[in-house]
Coordinates of C-alpha atoms in Angstrom, one line a residue:
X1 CA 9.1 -77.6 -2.0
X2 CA 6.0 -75.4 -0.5
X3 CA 6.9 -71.9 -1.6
X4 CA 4.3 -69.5 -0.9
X5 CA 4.7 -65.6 -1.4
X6 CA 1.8 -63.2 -0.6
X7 CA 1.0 -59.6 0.1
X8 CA 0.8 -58.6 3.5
X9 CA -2.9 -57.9 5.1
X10 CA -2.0 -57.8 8.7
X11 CA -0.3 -56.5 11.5
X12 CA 1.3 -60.1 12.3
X13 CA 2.6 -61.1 8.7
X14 CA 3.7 -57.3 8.8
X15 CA 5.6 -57.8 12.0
X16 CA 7.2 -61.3 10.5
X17 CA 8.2 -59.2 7.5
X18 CA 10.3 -56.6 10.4
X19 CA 11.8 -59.8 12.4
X20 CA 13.1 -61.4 8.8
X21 CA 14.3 -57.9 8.1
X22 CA 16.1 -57.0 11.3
X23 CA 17.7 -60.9 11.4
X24 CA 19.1 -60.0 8.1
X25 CA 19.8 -55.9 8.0
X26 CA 20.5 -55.1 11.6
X27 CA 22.3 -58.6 13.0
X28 CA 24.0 -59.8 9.8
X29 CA 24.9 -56.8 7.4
X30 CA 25.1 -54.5 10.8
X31 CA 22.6 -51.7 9.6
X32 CA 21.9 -49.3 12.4
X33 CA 18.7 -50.7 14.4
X34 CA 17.2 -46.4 13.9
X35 CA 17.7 -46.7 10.0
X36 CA 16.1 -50.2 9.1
X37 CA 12.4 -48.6 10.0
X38 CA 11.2 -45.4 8.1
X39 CA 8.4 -42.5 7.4
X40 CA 7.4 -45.2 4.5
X41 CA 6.5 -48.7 6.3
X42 CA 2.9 -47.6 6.1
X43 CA 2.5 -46.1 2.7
X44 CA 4.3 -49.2 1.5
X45 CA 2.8 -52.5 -0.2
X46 CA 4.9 -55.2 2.0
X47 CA 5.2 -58.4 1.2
X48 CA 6.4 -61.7 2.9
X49 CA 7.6 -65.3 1.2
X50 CA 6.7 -68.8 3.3
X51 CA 8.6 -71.7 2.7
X52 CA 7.8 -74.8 3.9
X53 CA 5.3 -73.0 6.1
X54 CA 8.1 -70.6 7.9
X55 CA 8.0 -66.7 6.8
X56 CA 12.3 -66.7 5.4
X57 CA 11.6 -63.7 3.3
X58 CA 10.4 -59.9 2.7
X59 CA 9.9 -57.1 0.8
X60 CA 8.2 -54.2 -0.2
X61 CA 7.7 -51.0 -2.9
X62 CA 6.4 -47.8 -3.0
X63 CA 5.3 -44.8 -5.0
X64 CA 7.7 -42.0 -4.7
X65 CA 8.5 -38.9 -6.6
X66 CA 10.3 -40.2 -9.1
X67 CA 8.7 -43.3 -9.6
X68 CA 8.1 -46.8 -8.4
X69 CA 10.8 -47.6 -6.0
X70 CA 11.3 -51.5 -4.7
X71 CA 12.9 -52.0 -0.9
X72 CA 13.9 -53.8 1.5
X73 CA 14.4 -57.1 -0.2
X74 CA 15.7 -59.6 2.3
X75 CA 15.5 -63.7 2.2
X76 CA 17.3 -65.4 5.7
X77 CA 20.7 -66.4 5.0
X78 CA 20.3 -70.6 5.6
X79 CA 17.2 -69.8 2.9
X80 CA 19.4 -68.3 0.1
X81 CA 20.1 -69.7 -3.4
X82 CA 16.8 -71.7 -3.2
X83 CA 15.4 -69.1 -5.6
X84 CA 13.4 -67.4 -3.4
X85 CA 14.7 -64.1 -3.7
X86 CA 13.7 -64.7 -7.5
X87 CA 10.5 -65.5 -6.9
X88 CA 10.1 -62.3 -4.3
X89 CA 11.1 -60.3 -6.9
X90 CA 8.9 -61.3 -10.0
X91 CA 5.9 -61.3 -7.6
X92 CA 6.1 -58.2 -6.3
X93 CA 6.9 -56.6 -9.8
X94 CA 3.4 -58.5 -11.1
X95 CA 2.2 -56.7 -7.9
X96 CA 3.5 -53.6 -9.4
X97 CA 2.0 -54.6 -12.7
X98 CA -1.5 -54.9 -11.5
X99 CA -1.6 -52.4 -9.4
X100 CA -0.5 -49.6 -11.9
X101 CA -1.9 -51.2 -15.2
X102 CA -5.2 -49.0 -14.6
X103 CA -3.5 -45.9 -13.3
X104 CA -3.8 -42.5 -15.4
X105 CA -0.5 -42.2 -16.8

């Protein structure tokens, strides 16, 4: 199994991370097309999971008000219970991790 899971650096893994997002979100759970995007996509840390070489996954988290918020998980449905959701989530919470170990508090 060739599981890779990475940070988004560009405007085409970012747009891989909106297709995986809509195919899940807007055509299978029926979210309205106008609510999937927000005000946040650019102030967001996206992040996108590869398997066998195919993007099947996404994610992302933010700094808000009240804390860190995670978002927007999604893995494509013929990709689930492979444990890639899993691994999604403990890397973007190392993400998280690193990012805010050297933060003022």
């Amino acid at each position: 199994m060739s599981l890779i899971l990475e940070k988004i650096t560009n405007s085409q893994e970012l747009e891989q991370a909106f297709e995986i997002r809509r195919k899940v979100f807007v055509l299978e759970q029926k979210v309205d097309a106008s609510l999937e995007r927000d005000q946040f996509e650019e102030t967001s840390s996206h992040f996108l999971v590869k398997f066998e070489g195919q993007p099947v996954g996404a994610a992302r988290w933010r700094i808000t008000d009240h804390g860190i918020k995670l978002e927007r998980f999604a893995v494509l449905k013929e990709f689930r219970g492979k444990g890639l959701g899993q691994a999604l989530v403990k890397y973007v919470l190392e993400d998280i991790r690193l990012h805010t170990q050297n933060q003022p508090r």
